[in-house]
Every structure is written in C-alpha cells, then in structure tokens.
Amino acid sequence: MHLAYPAVLSSLLFCTGLYGVLARRNAILVLMSVELMLNAVNLNLVAFDVWLRDTLHAGQALTLFTIAIAAAEIGIGLAIVLAVYRSRGTSDIDKLRDSAEPHDPDDDPHDPSETPAAATAGTTDEKAEATA
C-alpha cells in the first residue's frame, strides 16, 4: 500500500476536524472535532510506522499514548461541559463567553474612574469642601 492513501485520508480528517473546531459553537461538537483531529494524527503515525518498517514500532506506541490522552481529555472535557451546562443552562460557546463579560457599565471592574485611589481621593475632596 502506498503512503499517499492514508496521508490523504489523514489530511482530510484533520481538515474536517479543524473546520469543526473553528465553525461550531456547541461545546460537545467542538470536543468531537478535536477527537477527529487526534484520530487523523493517529492514522498518520501508524501509516508512517508501517512505511518506515520500524522494528520498535514507535508510531504505534505513540498512537497508544495519544489514545490514552484523548480518553482523558474527553472525560475531563465532558465533565466541564456538563458542569457549565448545569450552571448556565447552555453549552453554546458564544453565549458562555458573552455571559462572562459584564453588561452593566456601572459593574465594569476595568473602569478607570472606579479605581480605589480615585474613590478615596473623591471622598477626601468632598470632606474638605464640606468643612470649608
């Protein structure tokens, strides 16, 4: 078997997974796309291991490590997604990002006029004017 067949299939799988990560807004679909990309890498590792006729089978050993890491990643990822879904009620990535940002300008923690130094300076100026 030629190396071109699994390499082309692997590149198609990887591009499909990359499109899924960039275009999807559902966290579960993003995790599935990451798994698709990892499987494309596994296919490449095994194909090059067979093509090089490696006696140690390093590509297959790395594939086993990648599968173990992918299993741990999907377990932790799904646990995080379920926890966020229970607390926020959605797994849409855009809505999760938007809900983390403050909406009320009065509650903006990065407002330079609301610094503690400015707040204490304003109260001392008001006290000085009241006594004068």
Coordinates of C-alpha atoms in Angstrom, one line a residue:
M1 CA 0.0 0.0 0.0
H2 CA 1.3 3.5 -0.9
L3 CA 1.8 6.1 1.8
A4 CA -0.3 8.6 -0.2
Y5 CA -3.6 6.9 0.6
P6 CA -3.5 7.1 4.4
A7 CA -1.8 10.5 4.2
V8 CA -4.6 12.0 2.1
L9 CA -7.3 10.4 4.3
S10 CA -5.5 11.7 7.4
S11 CA -5.3 15.3 6.0
L12 CA -9.0 15.2 5.1
L13 CA -9.9 14.0 8.6
F14 CA -7.7 16.7 10.1
C15 CA -9.2 19.4 7.9
T16 CA -12.7 18.3 8.8
G17 CA -11.8 18.4 12.5
L18 CA -10.2 21.8 12.1
Y19 CA -13.3 23.1 10.4
G20 CA -15.5 21.7 13.2
V21 CA -13.4 23.4 15.9
L22 CA -13.5 26.8 14.1
A23 CA -17.1 26.8 12.8
R24 CA -19.1 25.0 15.6
R25 CA -20.5 26.8 18.6
N26 CA -21.6 23.8 20.6
A27 CA -19.0 22.7 23.1
I28 CA -19.8 18.9 22.5
L29 CA -19.3 19.3 18.8
V30 CA -16.0 21.1 19.3
L31 CA -14.8 18.2 21.5
M32 CA -15.8 15.7 18.9
S33 CA -13.9 17.7 16.3
V34 CA -10.8 17.6 18.5
E35 CA -11.2 13.9 18.7
L36 CA -11.4 13.7 14.9
M37 CA -8.1 15.6 14.6
L38 CA -6.4 13.3 17.1
N39 CA -7.6 10.3 15.1
A40 CA -6.1 11.8 12.0
V41 CA -2.8 12.1 13.8
N42 CA -3.1 8.5 14.9
L43 CA -3.7 7.4 11.4
N44 CA -0.6 9.3 10.2
L45 CA 1.6 7.8 13.0
V46 CA 0.6 4.2 12.1
A47 CA 0.9 4.8 8.4
F48 CA 4.4 6.2 8.7
D49 CA 5.4 3.4 11.2
V50 CA 4.4 0.8 8.6
W51 CA 6.0 2.7 5.7
L52 CA 9.3 3.1 7.6
R53 CA 9.2 -0.6 8.8
D54 CA 10.3 0.5 12.2
T55 CA 11.4 -2.5 14.3
L56 CA 10.5 -0.8 17.6
H57 CA 7.0 0.3 16.3
A58 CA 7.4 3.7 17.7
G59 CA 4.5 5.1 15.7
Q60 CA 2.1 2.5 17.2
A61 CA 3.4 3.2 20.7
L62 CA 2.9 6.9 20.3
T63 CA -0.6 6.1 18.9
L64 CA -1.4 4.2 22.2
F65 CA -0.3 7.2 24.2
T66 CA -2.4 9.6 22.1
I67 CA -5.4 7.4 22.5
A68 CA -4.9 7.4 26.3
I69 CA -4.5 11.2 26.4
A70 CA -7.6 11.6 24.2
A71 CA -9.6 9.4 26.5
A72 CA -8.6 11.6 29.5
E73 CA -9.2 14.8 27.5
I74 CA -12.7 13.8 26.5
G75 CA -13.6 12.7 30.1
I76 CA -12.4 15.9 31.6
G77 CA -13.9 18.0 28.8
L78 CA -17.3 16.4 29.1
A79 CA -17.3 16.9 32.9
I80 CA -16.5 20.6 32.4
V81 CA -19.2 20.9 29.7
L82 CA -21.8 19.2 31.9
A83 CA -20.9 21.4 34.9
V84 CA -21.2 24.6 32.8
Y85 CA -24.4 23.4 31.3
R86 CA -25.9 22.7 34.7
S87 CA -24.9 26.2 36.0
R88 CA -25.6 28.3 32.9
G89 CA -28.2 26.2 31.0
T90 CA -26.4 26.3 27.7
S91 CA -23.4 24.8 26.0
D92 CA -23.2 27.4 23.3
I93 CA -19.6 28.8 23.3
D94 CA -20.6 32.3 22.2
K95 CA -23.3 32.6 24.9
L96 CA -20.8 31.4 27.6
R97 CA -18.2 33.9 26.6
D98 CA -20.8 36.7 26.5
S99 CA -22.2 35.8 29.9
A100 CA -18.7 36.1 31.5
E101 CA -18.4 39.7 30.4
P102 CA -20.1 42.5 32.5
H103 CA -23.1 44.0 30.8
D104 CA -23.8 46.9 33.1
P105 CA -21.3 49.8 32.7
D106 CA -21.6 50.5 36.4
D107 CA -20.4 47.0 37.3
D108 CA -17.4 47.1 34.9
P109 CA -14.3 46.2 37.1
H110 CA -11.9 47.7 34.4
D111 CA -13.4 51.2 34.5
P112 CA -10.5 53.6 35.3
S113 CA -12.8 56.1 37.1
E114 CA -13.8 53.4 39.6
T115 CA -10.3 52.7 41.0
P116 CA -9.9 52.6 44.8
A117 CA -7.5 55.5 44.7
A118 CA -9.9 57.7 42.8
A119 CA -12.7 56.7 45.1
T120 CA -10.8 57.6 48.3
A121 CA -9.5 60.9 46.7
G122 CA -13.1 61.9 45.9
T123 CA -14.2 61.4 49.4
T124 CA -11.4 63.4 50.9
D125 CA -12.1 66.3 48.4
E126 CA -15.7 66.2 49.4
K127 CA -14.9 66.3 53.1
A128 CA -12.5 69.3 52.5
E129 CA -15.2 71.2 50.7
A130 CA -17.8 70.4 53.4
T131 CA -15.6 71.8 56.1
A132 CA -14.6 74.9 54.2

